[in-house]
mmCIF file of C-alpha atoms (C1' of nucleotides) in Angstrom:
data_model
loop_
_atom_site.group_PDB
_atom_site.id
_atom_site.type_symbol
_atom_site.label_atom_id
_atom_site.label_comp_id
_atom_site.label_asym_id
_atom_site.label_seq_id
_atom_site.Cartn_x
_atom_site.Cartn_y
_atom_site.Cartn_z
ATOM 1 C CA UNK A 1 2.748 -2.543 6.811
ATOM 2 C CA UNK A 2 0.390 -2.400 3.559
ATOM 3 C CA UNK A 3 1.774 -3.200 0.874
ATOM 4 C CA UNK A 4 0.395 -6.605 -0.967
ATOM 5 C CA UNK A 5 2.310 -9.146 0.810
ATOM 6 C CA UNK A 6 1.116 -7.546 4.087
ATOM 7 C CA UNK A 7 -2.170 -7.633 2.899
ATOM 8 C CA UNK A 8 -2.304 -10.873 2.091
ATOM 9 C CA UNK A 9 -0.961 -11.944 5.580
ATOM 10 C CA UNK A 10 -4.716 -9.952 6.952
ATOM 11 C CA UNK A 11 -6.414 -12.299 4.648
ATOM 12 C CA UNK A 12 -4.598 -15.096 6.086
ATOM 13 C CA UNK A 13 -5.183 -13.887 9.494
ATOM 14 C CA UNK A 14 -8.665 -13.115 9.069
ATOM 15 C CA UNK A 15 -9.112 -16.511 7.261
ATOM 16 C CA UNK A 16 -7.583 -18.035 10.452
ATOM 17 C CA UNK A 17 -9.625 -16.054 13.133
ATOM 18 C CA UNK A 18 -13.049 -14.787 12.147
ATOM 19 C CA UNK A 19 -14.354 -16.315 9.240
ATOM 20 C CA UNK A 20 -17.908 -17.963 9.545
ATOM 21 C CA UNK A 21 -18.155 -16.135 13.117
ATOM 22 C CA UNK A 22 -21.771 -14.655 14.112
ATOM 23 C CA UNK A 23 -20.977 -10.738 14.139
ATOM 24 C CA UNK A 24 -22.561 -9.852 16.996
ATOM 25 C CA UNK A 25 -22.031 -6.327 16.891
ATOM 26 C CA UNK A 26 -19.687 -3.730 14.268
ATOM 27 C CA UNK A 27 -18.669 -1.397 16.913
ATOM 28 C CA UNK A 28 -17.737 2.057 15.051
ATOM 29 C CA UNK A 29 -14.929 3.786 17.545
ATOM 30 C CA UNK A 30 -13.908 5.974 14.778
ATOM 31 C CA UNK A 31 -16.084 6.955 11.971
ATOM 32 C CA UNK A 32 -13.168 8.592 10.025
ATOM 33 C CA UNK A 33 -11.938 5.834 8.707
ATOM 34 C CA UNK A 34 -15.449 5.040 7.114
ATOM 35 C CA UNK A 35 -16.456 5.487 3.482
ATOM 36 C CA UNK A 36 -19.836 4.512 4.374
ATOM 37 C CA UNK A 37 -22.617 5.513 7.094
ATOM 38 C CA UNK A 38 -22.174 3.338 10.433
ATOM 39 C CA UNK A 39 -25.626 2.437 10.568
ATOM 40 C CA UNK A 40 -24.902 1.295 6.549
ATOM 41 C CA UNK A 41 -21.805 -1.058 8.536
ATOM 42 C CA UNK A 42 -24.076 -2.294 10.717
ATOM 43 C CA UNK A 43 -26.857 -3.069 9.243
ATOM 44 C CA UNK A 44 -25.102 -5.453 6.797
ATOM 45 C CA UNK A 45 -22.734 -6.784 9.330
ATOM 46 C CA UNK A 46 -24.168 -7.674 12.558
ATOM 47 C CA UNK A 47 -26.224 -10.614 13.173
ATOM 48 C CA UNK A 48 -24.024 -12.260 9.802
ATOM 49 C CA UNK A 49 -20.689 -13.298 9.240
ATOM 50 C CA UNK A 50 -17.776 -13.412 7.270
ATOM 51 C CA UNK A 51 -17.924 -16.222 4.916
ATOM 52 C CA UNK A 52 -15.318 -15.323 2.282
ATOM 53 C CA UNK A 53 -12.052 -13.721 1.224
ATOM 54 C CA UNK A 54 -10.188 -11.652 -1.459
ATOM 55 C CA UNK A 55 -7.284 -9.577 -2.358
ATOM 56 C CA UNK A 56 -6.515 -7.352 -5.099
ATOM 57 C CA UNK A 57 -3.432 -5.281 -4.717
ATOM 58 C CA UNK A 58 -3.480 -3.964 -1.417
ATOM 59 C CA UNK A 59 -7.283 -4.028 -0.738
ATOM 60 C CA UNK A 60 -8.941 -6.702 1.338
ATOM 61 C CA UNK A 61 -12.428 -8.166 1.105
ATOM 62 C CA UNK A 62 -14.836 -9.973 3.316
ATOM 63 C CA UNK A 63 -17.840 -11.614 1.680
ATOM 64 C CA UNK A 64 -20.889 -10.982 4.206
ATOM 65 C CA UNK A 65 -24.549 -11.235 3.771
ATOM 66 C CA UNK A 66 -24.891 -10.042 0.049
ATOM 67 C CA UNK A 67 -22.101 -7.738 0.058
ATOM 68 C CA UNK A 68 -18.521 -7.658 0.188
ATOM 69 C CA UNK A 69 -17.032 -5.333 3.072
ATOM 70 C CA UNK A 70 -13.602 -3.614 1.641
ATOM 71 C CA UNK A 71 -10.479 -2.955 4.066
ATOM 72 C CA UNK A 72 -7.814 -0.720 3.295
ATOM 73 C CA UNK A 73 -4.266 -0.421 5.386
ATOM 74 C CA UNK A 74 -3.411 3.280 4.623
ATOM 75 C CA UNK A 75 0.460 3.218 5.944
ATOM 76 C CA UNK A 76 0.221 1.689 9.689
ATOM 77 C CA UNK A 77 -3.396 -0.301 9.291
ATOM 78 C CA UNK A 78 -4.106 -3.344 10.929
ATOM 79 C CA UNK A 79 -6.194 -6.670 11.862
ATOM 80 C CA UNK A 80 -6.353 -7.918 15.644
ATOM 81 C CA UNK A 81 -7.808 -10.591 16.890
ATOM 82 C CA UNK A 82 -8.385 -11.699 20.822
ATOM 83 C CA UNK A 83 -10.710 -14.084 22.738
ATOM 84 C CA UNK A 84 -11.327 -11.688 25.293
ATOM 85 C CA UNK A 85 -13.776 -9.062 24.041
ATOM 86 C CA UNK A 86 -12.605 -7.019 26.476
ATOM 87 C CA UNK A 87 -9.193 -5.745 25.329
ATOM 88 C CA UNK A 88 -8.570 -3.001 22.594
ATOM 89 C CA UNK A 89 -5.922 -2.099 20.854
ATOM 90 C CA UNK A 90 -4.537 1.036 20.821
ATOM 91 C CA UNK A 91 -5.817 3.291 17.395
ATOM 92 C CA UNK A 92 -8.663 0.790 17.372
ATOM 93 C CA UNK A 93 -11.317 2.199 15.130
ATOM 94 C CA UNK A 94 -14.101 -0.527 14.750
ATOM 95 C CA UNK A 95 -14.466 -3.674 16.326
ATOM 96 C CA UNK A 96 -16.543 -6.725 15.112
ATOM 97 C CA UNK A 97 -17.698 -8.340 18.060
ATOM 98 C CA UNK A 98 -18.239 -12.342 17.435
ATOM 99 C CA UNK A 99 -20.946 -14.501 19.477
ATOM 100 C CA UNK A 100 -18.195 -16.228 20.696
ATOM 101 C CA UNK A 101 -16.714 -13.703 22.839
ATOM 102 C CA UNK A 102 -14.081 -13.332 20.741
ATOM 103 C CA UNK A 103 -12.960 -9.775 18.466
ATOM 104 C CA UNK A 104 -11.571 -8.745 15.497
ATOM 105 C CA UNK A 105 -10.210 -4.746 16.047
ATOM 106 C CA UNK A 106 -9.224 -2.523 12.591
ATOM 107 C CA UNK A 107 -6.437 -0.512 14.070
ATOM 108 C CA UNK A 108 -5.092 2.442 12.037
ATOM 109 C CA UNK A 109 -2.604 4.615 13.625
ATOM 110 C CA UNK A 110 -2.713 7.544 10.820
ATOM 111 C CA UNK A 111 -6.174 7.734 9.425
ATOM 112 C CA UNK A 112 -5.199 7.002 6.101
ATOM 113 C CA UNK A 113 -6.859 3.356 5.912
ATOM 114 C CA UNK A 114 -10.214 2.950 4.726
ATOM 115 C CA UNK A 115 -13.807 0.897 5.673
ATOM 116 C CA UNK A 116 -16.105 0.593 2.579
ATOM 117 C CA UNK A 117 -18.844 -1.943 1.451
ATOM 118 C CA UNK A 118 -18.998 -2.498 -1.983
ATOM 119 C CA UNK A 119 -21.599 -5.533 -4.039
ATOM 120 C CA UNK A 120 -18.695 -7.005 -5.559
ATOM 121 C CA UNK A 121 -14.574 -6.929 -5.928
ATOM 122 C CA UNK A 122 -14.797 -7.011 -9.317
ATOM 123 C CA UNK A 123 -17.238 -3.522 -8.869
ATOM 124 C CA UNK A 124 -14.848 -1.990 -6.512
ATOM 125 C CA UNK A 125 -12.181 -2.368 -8.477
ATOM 126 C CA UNK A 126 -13.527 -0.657 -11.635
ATOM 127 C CA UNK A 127 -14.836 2.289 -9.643
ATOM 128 C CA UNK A 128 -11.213 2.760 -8.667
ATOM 129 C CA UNK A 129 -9.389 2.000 -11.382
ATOM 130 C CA UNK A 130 -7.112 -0.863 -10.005
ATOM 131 C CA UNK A 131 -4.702 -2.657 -12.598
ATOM 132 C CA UNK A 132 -4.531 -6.125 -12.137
ATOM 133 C CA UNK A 133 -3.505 -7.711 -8.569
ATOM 134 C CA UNK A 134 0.613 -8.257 -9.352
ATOM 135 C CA UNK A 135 0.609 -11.613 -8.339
ATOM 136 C CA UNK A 136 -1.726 -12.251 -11.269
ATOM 137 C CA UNK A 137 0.150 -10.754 -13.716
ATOM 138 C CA UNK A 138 1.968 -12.817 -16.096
ATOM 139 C CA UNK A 139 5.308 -11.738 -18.320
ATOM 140 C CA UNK A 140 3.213 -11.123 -21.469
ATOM 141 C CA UNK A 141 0.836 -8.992 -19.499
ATOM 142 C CA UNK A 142 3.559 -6.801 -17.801
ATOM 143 C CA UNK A 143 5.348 -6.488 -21.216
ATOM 144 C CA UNK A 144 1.875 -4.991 -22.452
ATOM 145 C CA UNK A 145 1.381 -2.905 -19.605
ATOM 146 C CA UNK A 146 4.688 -1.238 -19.489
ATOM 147 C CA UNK A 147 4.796 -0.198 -23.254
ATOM 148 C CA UNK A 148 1.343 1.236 -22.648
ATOM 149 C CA UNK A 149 2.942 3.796 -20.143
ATOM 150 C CA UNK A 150 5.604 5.952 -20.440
ATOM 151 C CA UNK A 151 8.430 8.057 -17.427
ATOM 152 C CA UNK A 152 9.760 6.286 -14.781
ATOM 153 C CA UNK A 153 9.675 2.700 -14.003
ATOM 154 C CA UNK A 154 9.821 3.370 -10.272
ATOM 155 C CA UNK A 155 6.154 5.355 -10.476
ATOM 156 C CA UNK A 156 4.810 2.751 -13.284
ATOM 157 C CA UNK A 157 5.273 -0.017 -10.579
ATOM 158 C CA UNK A 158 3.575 2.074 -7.395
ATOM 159 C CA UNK A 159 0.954 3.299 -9.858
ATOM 160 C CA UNK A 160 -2.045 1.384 -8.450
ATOM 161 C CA UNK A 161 -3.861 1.635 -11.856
ATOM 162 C CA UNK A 162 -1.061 -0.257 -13.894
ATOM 163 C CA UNK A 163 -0.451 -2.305 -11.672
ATOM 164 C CA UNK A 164 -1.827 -3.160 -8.149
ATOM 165 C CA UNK A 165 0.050 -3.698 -4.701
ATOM 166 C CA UNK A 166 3.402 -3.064 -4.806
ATOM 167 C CA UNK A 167 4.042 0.577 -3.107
ATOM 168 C CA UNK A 168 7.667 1.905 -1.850
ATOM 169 C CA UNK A 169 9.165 -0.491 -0.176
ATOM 170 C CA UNK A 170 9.290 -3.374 -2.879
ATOM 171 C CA UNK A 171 9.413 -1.389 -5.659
ATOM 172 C CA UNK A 172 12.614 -0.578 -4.577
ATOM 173 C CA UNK A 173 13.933 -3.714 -3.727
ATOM 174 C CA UNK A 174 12.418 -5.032 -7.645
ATOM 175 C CA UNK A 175 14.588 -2.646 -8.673
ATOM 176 C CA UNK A 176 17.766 -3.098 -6.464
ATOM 177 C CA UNK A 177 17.578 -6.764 -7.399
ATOM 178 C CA UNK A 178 16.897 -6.227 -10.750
ATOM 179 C CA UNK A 179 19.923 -3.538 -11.133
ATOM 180 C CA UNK A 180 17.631 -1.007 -12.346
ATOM 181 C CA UNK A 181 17.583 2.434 -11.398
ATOM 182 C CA UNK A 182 14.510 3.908 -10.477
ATOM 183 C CA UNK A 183 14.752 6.995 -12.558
ATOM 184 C CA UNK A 184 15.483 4.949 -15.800
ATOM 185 C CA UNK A 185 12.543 5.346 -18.268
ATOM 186 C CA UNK A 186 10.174 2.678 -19.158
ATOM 187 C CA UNK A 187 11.063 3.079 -22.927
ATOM 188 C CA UNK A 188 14.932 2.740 -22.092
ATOM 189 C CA UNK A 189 14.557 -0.677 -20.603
ATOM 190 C CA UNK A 190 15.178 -3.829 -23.070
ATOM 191 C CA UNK A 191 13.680 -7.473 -22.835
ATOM 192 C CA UNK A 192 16.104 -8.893 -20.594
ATOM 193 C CA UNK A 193 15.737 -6.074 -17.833
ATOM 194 C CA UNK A 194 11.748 -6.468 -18.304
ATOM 195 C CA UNK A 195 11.867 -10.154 -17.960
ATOM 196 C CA UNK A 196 14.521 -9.597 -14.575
ATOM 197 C CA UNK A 197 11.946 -6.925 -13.223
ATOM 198 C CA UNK A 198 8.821 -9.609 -13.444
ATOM 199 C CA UNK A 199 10.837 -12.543 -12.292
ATOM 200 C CA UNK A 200 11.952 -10.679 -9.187
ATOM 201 C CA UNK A 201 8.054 -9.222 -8.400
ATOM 202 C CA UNK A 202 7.265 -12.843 -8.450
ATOM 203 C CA UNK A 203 10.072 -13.800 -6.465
ATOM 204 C CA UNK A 204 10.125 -11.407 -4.256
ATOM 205 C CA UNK A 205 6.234 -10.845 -3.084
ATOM 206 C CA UNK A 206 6.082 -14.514 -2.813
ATOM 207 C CA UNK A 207 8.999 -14.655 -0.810
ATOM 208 C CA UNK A 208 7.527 -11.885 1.396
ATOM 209 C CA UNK A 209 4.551 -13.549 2.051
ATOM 210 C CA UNK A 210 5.820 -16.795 3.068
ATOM 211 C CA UNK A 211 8.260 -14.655 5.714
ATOM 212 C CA UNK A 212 4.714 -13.019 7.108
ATOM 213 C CA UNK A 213 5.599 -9.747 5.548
ATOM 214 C CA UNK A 214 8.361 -8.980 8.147
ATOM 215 C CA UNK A 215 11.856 -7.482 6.706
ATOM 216 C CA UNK A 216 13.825 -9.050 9.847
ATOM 217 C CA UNK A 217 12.324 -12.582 8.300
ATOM 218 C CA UNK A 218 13.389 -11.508 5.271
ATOM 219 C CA UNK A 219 16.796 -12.594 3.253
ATOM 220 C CA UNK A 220 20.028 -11.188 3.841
ATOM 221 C CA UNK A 221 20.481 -10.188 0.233
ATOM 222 C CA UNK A 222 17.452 -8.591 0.256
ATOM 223 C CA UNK A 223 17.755 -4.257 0.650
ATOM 224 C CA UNK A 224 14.480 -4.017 2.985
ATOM 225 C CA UNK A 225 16.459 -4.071 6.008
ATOM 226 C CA UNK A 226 19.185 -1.246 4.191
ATOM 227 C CA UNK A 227 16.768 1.204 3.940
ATOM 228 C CA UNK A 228 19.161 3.949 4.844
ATOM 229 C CA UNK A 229 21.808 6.487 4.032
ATOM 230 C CA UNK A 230 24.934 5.122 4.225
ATOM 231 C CA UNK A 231 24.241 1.623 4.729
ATOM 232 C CA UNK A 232 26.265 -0.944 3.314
ATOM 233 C CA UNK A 233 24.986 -2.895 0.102
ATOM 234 C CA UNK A 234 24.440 -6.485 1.155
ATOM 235 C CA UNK A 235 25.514 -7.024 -2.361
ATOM 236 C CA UNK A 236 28.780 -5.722 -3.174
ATOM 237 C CA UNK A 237 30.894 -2.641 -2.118
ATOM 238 C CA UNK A 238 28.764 0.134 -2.442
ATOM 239 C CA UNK A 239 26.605 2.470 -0.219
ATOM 240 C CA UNK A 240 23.305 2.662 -0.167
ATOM 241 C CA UNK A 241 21.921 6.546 -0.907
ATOM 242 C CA UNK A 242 18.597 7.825 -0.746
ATOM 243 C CA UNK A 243 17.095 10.031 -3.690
ATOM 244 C CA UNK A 244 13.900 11.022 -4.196
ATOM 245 C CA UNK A 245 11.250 9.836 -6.958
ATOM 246 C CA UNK A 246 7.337 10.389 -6.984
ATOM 247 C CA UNK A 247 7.502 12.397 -4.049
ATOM 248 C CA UNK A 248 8.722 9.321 -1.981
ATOM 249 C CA UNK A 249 11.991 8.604 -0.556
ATOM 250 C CA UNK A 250 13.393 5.805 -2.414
ATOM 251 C CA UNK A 251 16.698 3.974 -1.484
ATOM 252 C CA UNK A 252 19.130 2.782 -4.020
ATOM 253 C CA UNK A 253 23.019 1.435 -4.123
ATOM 254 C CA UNK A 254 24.288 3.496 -7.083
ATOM 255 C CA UNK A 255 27.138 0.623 -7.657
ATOM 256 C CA UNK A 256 24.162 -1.815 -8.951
ATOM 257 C CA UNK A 257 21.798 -0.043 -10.320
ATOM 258 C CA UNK A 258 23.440 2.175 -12.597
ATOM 259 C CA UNK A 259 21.291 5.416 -14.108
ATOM 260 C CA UNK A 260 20.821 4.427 -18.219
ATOM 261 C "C1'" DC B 1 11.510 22.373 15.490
ATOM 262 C "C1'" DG B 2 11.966 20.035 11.097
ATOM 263 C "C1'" DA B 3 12.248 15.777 8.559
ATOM 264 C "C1'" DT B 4 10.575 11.332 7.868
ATOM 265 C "C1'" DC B 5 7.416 7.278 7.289
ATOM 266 C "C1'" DT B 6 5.071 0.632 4.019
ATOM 267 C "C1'" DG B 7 -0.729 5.316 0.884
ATOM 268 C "C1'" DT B 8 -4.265 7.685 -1.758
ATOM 269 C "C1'" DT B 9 -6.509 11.544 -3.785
ATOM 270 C "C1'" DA B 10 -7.441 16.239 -5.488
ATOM 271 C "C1'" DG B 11 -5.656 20.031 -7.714
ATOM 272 C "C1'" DT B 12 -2.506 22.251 -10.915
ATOM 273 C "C1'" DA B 13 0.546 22.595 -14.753
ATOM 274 C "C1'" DG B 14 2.653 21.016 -18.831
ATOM 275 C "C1'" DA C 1 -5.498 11.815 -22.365
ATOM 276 C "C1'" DC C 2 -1.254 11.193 -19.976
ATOM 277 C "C1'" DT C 3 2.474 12.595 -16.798
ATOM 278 C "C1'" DA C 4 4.716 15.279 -13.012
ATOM 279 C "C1'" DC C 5 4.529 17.695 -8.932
ATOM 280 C "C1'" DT C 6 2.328 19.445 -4.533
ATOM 281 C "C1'" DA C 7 -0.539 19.501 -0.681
ATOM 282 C "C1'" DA C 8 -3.514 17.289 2.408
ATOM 283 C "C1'" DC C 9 -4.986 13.778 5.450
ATOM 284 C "C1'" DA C 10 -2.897 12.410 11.045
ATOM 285 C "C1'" DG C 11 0.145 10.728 14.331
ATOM 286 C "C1'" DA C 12 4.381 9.136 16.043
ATOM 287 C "C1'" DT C 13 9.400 9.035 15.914
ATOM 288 C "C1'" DC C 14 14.238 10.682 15.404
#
DNA sequence: CGATCTGTTAGTAG
DNA sequence: ACTACTAACAGATC
């Protein structure tokens, strides 16, 4: 579940169960998942602890000693915690073992997450070219960023470079609840419909994170949980259809969002 | 068996 | 330089 709002729920959680915890060990079950050497992990991990941290888009990191340990989702990552040592997860690929007994696990289904270690955010996310988290960005910023690019609004928003965190999912429902169809160019789109597409980000990411990232928690108007062919619009009449854009499936109701 | 899935990156082509 | 499209990564589900 990794796009930004579920990312920021791993902060929260890590914030809630590991920070300032003795690492007694970094346990590597899996090295695929690792951008760096396990004895690298180690070495900077164990016998320190987490003492801060950040988000940018959809990457996660954890201040330790004097570097910053970098967490990435892929599509089905995730954070564990349990008292009891003990007890793994299944897809567990490392494990930071506390003094306390306790254990964070990094679970990742696919291998398509990532482990790195980086000296600082703000170097990470130059190396990779991230655009600027999309919480952070403000209307005059988006406005700026939009009429820099040009195609379609659906890949400008998952574009991690232009803007960072929002991936499939909620770029579709920006769009649903913006009445804005995916395919519609960035150039086509006046004030008012960049203004609506902003407004909802906010309103929407926010709204996700405060429901811990789950659709069920979600509201009713909301697409997430009408993610498929032939379900009804929770908005009107039509029927929800799935086309394809970027390479991803995206899900639309054609009644709203009507092609420019 | 084939299609699909909340992501990223490398390669190719225009 | 920017944009579009594809494959690849890997595993589970329908």
């Amino acid at each position: 579940m990794p796009e930004l709002p579920d990312v920021e729920n791993k902060k929260q959680y890590l914030d809630a169960t590991s920070l300032h915890k003795d690492i007694r060990r970094a346990e590597v079950k899996d090295d695929s998942v690792l951008e760096v050497a396990p004895q690298t992990l180690k070495k900077h991990l164990e016998s320190q602890s987490f003492e801060d941290t950040a988000r940018t888009g959809k990457y996660l990191f954890a201040a330790v000693d004097a570097k910053w340990l970098v967490l990435h989702f892929g599509m089905t990552g995730g954070l564990s915690y349990a008292e009891d040592s003990g007890s793994i997860p299944d897809h567990t690929r490392v494990l930071f073992h506390f003094e306390d007994g306790g254990r964070l696990a990094y679970t990742c289904q696919r291998m398509l997450g990532s482990i790195d270690m980086t000296d600082h955010p703000e170097q990470f996310i130059d190396q990779h070219d991230l655009g600027d988290d999309a919480l952070q960005v403000n209307l005059d910023t988006f406005r700026d960023i939009l009429n820099s690019k040009r195609g379609m609004i659906k890949t400008a928003l998952m574009d991690q470079s232009t803007i960072a965190g929002i991936g499939n999912i909620y770029s579709d429902e920006m769009l649903y609840q913006s009445h804005i169809h995916p395919k519609t160019k960035i150039n086509d789109l006046d004030e008012d419909q960049v203004k609506g597409l902003h407004g909802h980000m906010q309103r929407i990411l926010n709204t996700a994170i405060s429901n811990q990232a789950d659709p069920e928690e979600m509201p009713d108007s909301y697409l997430i949980m009408h993610r498929q062919e032939g379900a009804s619009c929770p908005n009107g009449d039509g029927t929800v259809k799935r086309i394809e854009v970027s390479g991803r499936g995206c899900y639309i109701c054609p009644d709203c969002q009507q092609k420019q």
